[in-house]
XYZ file of C-alpha atoms in Angstrom:
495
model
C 26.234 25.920 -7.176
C 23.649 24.840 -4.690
C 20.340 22.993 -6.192
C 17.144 23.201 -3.851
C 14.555 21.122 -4.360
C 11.611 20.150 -3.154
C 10.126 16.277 -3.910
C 6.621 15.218 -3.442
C 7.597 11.682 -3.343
C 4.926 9.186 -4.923
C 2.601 12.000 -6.864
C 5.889 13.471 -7.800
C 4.875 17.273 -7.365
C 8.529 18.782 -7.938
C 9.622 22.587 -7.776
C 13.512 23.280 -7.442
C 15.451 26.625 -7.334
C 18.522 26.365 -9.613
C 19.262 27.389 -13.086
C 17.604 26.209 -16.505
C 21.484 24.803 -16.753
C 21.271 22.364 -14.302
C 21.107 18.703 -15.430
C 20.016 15.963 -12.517
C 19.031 16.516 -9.485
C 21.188 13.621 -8.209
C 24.690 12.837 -9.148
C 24.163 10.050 -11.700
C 26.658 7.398 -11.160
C 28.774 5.379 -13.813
C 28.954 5.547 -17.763
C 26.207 5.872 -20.188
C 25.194 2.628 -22.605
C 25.934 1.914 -26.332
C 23.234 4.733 -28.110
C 22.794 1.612 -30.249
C 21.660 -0.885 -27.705
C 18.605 -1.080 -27.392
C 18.177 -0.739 -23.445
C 16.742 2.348 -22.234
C 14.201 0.670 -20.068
C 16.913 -1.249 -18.446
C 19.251 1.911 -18.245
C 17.430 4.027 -16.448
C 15.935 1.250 -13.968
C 19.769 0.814 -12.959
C 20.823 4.718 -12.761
C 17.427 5.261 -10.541
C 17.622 2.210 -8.451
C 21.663 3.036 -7.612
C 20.603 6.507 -6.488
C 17.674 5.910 -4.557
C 16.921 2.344 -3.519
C 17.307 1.510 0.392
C 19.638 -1.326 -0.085
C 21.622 0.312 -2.913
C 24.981 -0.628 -1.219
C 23.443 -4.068 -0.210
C 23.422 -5.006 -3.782
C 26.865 -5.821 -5.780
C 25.286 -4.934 -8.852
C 24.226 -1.170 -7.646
C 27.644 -0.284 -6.425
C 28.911 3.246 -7.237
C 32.096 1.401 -8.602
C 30.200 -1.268 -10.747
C 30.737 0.893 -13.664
C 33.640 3.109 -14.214
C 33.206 6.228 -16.215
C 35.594 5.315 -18.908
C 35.213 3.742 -22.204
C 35.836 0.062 -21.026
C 32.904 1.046 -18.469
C 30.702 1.853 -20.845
C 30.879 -1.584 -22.863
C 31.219 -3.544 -19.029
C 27.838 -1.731 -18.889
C 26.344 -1.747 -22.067
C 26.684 -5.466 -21.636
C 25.217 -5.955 -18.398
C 22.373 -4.172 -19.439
C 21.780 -6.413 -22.385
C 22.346 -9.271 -20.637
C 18.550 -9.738 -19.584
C 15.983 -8.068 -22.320
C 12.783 -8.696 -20.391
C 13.283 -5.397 -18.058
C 10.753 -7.642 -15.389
C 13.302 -10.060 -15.227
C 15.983 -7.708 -15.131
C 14.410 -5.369 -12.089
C 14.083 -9.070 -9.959
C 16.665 -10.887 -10.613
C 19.576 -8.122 -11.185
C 18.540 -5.377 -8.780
C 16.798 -6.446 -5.853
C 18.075 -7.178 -2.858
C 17.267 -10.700 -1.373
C 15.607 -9.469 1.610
C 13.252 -6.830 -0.806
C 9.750 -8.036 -0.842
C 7.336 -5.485 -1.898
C 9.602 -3.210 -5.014
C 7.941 -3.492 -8.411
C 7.901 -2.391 -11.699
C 4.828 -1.617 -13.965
C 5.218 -1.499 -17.620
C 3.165 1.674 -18.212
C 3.450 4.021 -15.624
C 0.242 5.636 -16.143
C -1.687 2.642 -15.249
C 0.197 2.591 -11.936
C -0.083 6.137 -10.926
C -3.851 6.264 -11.639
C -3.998 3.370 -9.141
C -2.393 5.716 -6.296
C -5.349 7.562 -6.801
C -7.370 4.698 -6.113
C -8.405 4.225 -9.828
C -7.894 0.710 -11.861
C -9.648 -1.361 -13.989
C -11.435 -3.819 -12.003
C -15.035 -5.067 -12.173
C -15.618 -4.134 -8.314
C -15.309 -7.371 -6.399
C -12.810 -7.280 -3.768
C -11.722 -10.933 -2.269
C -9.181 -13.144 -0.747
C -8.176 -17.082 -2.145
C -7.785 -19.576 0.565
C -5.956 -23.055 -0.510
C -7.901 -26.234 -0.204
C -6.319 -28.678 3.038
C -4.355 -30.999 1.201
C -4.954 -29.628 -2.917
C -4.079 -27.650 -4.888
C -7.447 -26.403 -5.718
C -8.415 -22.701 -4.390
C -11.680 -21.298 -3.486
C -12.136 -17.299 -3.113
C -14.421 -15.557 -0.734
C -15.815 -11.845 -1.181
C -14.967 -9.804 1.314
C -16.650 -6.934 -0.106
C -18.023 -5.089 -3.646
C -17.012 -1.650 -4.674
C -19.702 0.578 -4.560
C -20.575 1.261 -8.331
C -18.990 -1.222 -10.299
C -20.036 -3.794 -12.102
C -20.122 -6.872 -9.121
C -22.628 -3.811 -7.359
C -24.989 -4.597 -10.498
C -24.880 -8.186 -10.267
C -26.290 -10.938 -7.345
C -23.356 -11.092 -5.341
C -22.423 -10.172 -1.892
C -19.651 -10.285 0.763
C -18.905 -13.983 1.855
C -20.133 -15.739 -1.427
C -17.408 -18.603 -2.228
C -16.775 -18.940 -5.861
C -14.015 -22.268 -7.017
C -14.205 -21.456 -10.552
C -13.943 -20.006 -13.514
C -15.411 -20.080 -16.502
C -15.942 -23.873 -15.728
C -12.453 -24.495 -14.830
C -11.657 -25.398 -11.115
C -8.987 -22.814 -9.816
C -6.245 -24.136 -8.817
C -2.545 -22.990 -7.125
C -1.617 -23.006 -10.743
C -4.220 -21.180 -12.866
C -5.814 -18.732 -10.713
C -3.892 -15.606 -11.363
C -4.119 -15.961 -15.387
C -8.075 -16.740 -14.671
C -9.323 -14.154 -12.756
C -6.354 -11.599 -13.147
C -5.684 -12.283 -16.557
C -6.081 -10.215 -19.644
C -9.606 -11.268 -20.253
C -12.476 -8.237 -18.918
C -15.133 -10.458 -18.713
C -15.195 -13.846 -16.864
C -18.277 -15.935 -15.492
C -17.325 -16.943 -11.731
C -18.599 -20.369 -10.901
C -20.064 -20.099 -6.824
C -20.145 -22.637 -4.098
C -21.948 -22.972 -1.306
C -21.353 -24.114 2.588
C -22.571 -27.141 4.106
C -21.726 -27.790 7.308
C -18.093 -27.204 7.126
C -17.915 -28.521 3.463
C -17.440 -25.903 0.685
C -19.432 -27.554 -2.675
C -19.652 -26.378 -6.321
C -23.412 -25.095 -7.202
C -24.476 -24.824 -10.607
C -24.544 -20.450 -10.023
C -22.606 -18.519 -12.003
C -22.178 -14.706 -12.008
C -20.793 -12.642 -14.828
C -18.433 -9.875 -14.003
C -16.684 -7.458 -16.339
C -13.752 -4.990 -15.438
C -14.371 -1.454 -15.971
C -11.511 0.807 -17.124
C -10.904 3.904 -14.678
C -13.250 2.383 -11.754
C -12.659 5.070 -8.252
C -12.873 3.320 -4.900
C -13.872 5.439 -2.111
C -11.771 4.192 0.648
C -14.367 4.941 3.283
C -16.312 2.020 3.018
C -18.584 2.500 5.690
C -18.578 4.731 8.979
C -21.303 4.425 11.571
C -22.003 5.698 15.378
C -23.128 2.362 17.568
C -24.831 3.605 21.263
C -24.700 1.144 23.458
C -24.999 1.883 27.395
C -22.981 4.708 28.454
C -20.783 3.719 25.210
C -20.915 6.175 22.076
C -18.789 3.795 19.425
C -17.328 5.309 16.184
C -17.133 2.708 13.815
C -15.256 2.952 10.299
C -14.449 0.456 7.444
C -11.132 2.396 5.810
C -9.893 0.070 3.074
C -7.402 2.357 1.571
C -4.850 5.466 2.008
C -5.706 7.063 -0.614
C -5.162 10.968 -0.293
C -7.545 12.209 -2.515
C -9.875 11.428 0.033
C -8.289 12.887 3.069
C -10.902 16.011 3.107
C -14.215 13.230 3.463
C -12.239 11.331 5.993
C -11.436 14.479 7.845
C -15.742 14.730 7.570
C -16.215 11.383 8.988
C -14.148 12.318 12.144
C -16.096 15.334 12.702
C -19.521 13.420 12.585
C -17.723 11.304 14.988
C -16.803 14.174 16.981
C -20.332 15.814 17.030
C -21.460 12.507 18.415
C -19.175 12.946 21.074
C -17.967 9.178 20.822
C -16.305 7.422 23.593
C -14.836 4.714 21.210
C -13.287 4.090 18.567
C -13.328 0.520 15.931
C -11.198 1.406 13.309
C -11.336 -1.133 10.640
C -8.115 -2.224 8.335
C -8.488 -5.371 7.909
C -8.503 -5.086 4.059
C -6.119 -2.375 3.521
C -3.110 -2.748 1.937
C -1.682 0.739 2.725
C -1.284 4.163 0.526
C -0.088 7.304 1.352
C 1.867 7.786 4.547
C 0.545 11.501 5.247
C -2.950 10.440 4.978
C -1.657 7.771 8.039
C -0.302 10.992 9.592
C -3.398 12.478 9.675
C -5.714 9.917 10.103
C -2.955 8.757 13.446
C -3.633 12.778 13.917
C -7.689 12.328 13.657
C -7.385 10.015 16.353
C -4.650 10.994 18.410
C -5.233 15.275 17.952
C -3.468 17.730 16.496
C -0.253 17.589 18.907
C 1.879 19.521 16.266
C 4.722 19.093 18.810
C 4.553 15.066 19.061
C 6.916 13.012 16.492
C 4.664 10.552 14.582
C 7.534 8.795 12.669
C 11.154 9.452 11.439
C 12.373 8.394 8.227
C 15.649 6.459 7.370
C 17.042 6.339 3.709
C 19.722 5.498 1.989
C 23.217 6.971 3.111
C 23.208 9.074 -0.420
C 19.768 10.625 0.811
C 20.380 10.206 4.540
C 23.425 12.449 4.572
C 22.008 15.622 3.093
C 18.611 15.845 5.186
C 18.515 17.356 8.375
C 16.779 16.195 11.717
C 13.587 18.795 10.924
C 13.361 16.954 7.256
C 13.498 13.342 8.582
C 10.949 13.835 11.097
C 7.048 14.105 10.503
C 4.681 15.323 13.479
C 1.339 14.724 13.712
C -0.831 17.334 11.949
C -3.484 19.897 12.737
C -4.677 20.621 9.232
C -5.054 18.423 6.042
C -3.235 19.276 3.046
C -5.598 21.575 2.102
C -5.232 23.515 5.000
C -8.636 22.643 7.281
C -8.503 22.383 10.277
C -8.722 18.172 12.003
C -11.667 17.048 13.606
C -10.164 15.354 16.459
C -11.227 12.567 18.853
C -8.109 13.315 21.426
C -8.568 9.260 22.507
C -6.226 7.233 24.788
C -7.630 4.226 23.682
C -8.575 2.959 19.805
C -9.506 -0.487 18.642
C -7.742 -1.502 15.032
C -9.260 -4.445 13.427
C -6.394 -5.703 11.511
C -5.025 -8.588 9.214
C -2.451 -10.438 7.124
C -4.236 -8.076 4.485
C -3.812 -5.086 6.364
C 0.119 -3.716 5.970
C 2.645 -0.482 4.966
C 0.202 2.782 6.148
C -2.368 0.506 7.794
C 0.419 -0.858 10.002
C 2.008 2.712 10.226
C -0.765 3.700 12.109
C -0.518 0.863 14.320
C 2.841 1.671 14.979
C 3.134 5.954 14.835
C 0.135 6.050 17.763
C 1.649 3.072 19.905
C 4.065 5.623 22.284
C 1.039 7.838 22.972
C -2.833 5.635 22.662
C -3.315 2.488 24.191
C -3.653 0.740 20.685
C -5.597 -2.748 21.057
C -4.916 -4.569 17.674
C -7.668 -7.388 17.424
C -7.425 -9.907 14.492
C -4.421 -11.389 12.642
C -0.329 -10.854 12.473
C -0.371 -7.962 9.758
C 1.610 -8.468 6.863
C 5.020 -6.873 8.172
C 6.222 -3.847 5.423
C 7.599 -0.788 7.212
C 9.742 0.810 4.315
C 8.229 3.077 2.117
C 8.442 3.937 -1.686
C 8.605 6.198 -4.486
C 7.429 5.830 -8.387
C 10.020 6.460 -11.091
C 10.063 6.646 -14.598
C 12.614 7.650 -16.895
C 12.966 11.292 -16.684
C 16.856 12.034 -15.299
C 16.352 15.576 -15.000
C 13.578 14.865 -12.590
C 15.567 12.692 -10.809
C 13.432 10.035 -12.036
C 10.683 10.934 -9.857
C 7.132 10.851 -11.359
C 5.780 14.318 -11.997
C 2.699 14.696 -13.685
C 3.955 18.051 -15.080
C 6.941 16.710 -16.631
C 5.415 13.995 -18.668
C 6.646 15.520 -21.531
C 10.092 15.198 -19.933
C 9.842 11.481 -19.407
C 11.607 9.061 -22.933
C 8.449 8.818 -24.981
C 10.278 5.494 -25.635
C 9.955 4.033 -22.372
C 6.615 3.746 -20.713
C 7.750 1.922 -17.739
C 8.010 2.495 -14.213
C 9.151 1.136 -10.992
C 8.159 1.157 -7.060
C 11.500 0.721 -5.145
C 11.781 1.205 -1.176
C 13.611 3.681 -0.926
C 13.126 4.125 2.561
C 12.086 2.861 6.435
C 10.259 4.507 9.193
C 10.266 4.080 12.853
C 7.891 5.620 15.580
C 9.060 8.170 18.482
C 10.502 5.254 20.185
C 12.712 4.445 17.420
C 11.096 0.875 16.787
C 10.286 -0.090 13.302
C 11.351 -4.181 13.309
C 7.990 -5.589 12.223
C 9.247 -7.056 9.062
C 7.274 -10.658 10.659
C 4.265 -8.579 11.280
C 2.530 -6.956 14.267
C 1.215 -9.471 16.543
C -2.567 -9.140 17.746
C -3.196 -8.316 21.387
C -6.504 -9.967 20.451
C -6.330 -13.205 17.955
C -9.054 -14.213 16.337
C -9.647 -14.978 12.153
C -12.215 -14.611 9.592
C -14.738 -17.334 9.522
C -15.151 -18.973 6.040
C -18.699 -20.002 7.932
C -19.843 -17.155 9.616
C -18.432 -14.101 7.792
C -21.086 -11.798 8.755
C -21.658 -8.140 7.369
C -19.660 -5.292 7.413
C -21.326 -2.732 10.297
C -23.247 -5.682 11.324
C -23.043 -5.236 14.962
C -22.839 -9.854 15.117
C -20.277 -9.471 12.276
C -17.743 -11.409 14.653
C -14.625 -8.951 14.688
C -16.891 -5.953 15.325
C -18.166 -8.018 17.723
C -15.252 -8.645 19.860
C -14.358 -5.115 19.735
C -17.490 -3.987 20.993
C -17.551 -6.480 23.819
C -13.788 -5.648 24.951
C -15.184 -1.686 24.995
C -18.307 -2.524 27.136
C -16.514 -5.275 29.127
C -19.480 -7.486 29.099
C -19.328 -10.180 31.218
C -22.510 -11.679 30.863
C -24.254 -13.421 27.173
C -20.728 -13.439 26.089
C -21.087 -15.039 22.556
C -18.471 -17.512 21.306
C -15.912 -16.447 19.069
C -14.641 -20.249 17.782
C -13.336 -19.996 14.531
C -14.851 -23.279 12.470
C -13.456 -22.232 8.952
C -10.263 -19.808 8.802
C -10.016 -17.479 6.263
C -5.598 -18.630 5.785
C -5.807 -16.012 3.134
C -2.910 -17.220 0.641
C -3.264 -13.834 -1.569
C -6.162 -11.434 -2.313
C -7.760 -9.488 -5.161
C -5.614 -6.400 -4.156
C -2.632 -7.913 -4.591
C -3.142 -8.075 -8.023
C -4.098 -4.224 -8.310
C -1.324 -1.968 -9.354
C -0.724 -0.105 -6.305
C -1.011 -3.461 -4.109
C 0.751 -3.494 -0.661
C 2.389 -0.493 -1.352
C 3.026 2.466 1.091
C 4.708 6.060 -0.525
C 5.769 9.294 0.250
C 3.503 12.281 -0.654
C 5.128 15.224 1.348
C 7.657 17.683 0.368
C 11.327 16.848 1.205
C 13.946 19.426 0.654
C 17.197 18.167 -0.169
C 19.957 20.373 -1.090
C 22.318 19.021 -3.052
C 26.092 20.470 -3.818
């Protein structure tokens, strides 16, 4: 018989129309394991990654034949399963393709899909770790502090340098177990700026990580008059869906103010959901239900059974909850971006290239245009995350993973930005001169504001004494990092 389903890929919402009969959604490919081996977490990382993952044929190891269904299959795989007993080490080094930077694995899946809601444990401060010229000794810089948190409490502030912890230097070596360790609590050790010289002070600041901390991705949204210029200005630092209705709010204050302009600012976001890109690419764009924003491409399992209509999203007139978009209906939008900004942010970038005049001022972004979906080990689901069917998922096996499972392109059909977008405007952080957030001298703000106004007189100057070459950030080290996933329905109908 015919199976209809329906996936809300990421979230994992699933409804289907078939009998209580029916076993997987997908066509499970080669034997089972040994019931006495002790490898379920490895098990079901294979069977999901060999139905799903956007390199599946790429990869020797995933190959439908790998395995025969026979009893000399079974042991062939029983064996390779028990060849590596760390799963982590398994998931890298025996399933990934070589070109595959951003697919993970979490060992408690509940941790990572709280963080899709923009929830984690974290003690607020957001900031990127620069490498010392010539050492191996780090520094960070804040870039900003979650509203509410713990750094919020305490006497620090965007653009503070810090070069240890707990009285040990950082270094290339010891700054992930330091600051992103297991320890809650740590005591930051600042530095100050002198000239161009970044020195140890005797300050130290106290932070503790709280569990279940919400980020607001809307950081900051303000209107800037200037002339005959009305400028929307918003700090977006996430895709994070459960917000879509207070972004949708922020548009129509922009709206109201009947803005000429619009700074959209990315620089620190990592990505997110790909319909909140939709409709925030829709906010900007309007609600031209008729336009393609992207098309998807999976894997030729997936890719065979879904129709134009389901490969193809459009940009959107209503939010998911069915109000109507404020729209700006621009021609013309300023994006702020960096090598922090990537997946959704970059989406954007890309989705509202064919139709706005998109001026992209700051840094090459970090270059991820495939997208993902969380899986746990539920085979009836289809290994998709559903929060209704956690009672369906092997109480045994609390891990999950975040393959790509697929890539999207924009109505032109380009999506090769693996190196990055490249800026139309360059120009970096500055260590020296970081300024504030909404600060109308805070120097990227700055430059978009004087390419709207076309100033040509008391132009400032823009050199950059101190480069922020960001080696990794603080949201790297979250559970949802760079990640961008699916969130719509996708019917599939499988034989």
């Amino acid at each position: 018989m015919k199976k209809y389903v329906v996936l809300f890929l990421s979230l994992g919402l699933l409804s289907l129309s078939c009998s209580k009969d029916d076993d997987s959604l997908i066509k499970l490919t080669g034997p089972n394991p040994d019931p006495d081996a002790n490898v379920d977490v490895q098990d079901f990382m294979w069977k999901a990654m060999n139905s799903w993952y956007f390199w599946q044929a790429e990869v020797p190891n995933l190959a439908d034949d790998k395995f025969p269904n026979t009893s000399d299959g079974s042991k062939a795989y029983t064996e390779f399963l028990e060849s590596e007993s760390d799963p982590a080490a398994f998931f890298d080094d025996a399933l990934l393709y070589s070109e595959d930077r951003f697919s993970f694995y979490s060992d408690d899946y509940e941790t990572l899909t709280k963080s899709l809601s923009g929830i984690s444990k974290s003690n607020g401060l957001e900031f990127g770790l620069v490498r010392f010229s010539d050492s191996d000794d780090v520094f960070g810089y804040v870039r900003y502090i979650i509203p509410n948190s713990d750094a919020a409490s305490k006497d620090i502030n965007r653009g503070d340098l810090f070069t240890g912890v707990n009285g040990r230097t950082l270094t290339i070596d010891n700054y992930s177990s330091l600051l992103f360790g297991d320890e809650d609590t740590y005591i930051l050790n600042m530095a100050t700026i002198e000239g161009e010289i970044i020195t140890p002070s005797n300050r130290e600041v106290s932070l503790t990580k709280m569990p279940d901390l919400a980020e607001n991705p809307i950081f900051l949204d303000e209107t800037f008059e200037i002339g005959a210029q009305k400028i929307g200005y918003l700090v977006y630092n996430a895709f994070t869906n459960e917000y879509d209705e207070e972004l949708n709010e922020v548009f129509g204050r922009f709206a109201d103010a009947n803005i000429t302009d619009l700074v959209l600012d990315l620089r620190y976001n990592p990505g997110g959901s790909v319909n909140t890109a939709r409709l925030l690419s829709s906010m900007v764009y309007g609600a031209n239900t008729n336009e393609l924003f992207l098309r998807q491409r999976w894997n030729d399992k997936i890719q065979e059974q879904l129709s134009k209509e389901q490969l193809e999203d459009y940009f959107a007139d209503k939010t998911s909850g069915k109000t109507t978009l404020r729209t700006l209906n621009l021609s013309k939008v300023y994006i702020l971006a960096t090598g922090s900004s990537a997946s959704a942010s970059e989406l954007v970038i890309n989705g509202l290239a064919p139709y706005v005049d998109v001026v992209h001022i700051g840094e090459t972004t970090r270059g991820k245009n495939e997208f993902s979906i969380t899986m746990v080990d539920d085979p009836e689901g289809s290994y998709i995350y559903n929060p209704e069917r956690e009672n369906k998922i092997n109480s045994d096996n609390r891990w999950a993973i975040q393959p790509l499972v697929g890539r999207n392109e924009n109505a032109d059909g380009f999506s090769d930005y693996t190196s990055g977008l490249v800026p139309d405007i360059e120009l970096q952080e500055d260590i020296s001169n970081l300024g504030v957030l909404g600060d109308l001298q805070e120097p990227l703000l700055a430059k978009a504001i004087q390419e709207i106004t076309g100033s040509t007189t008391g132009k400032r100057d823009f050199t950059v004494h101190m480069p922020a070459n960001v080696m990794t950030s603080s949201k790297m080290f979250a559970p949802l990092k760079d990640n961008m996933f699916i969130d719509k329905p996708l019917n599939i109908n499988l034989n």
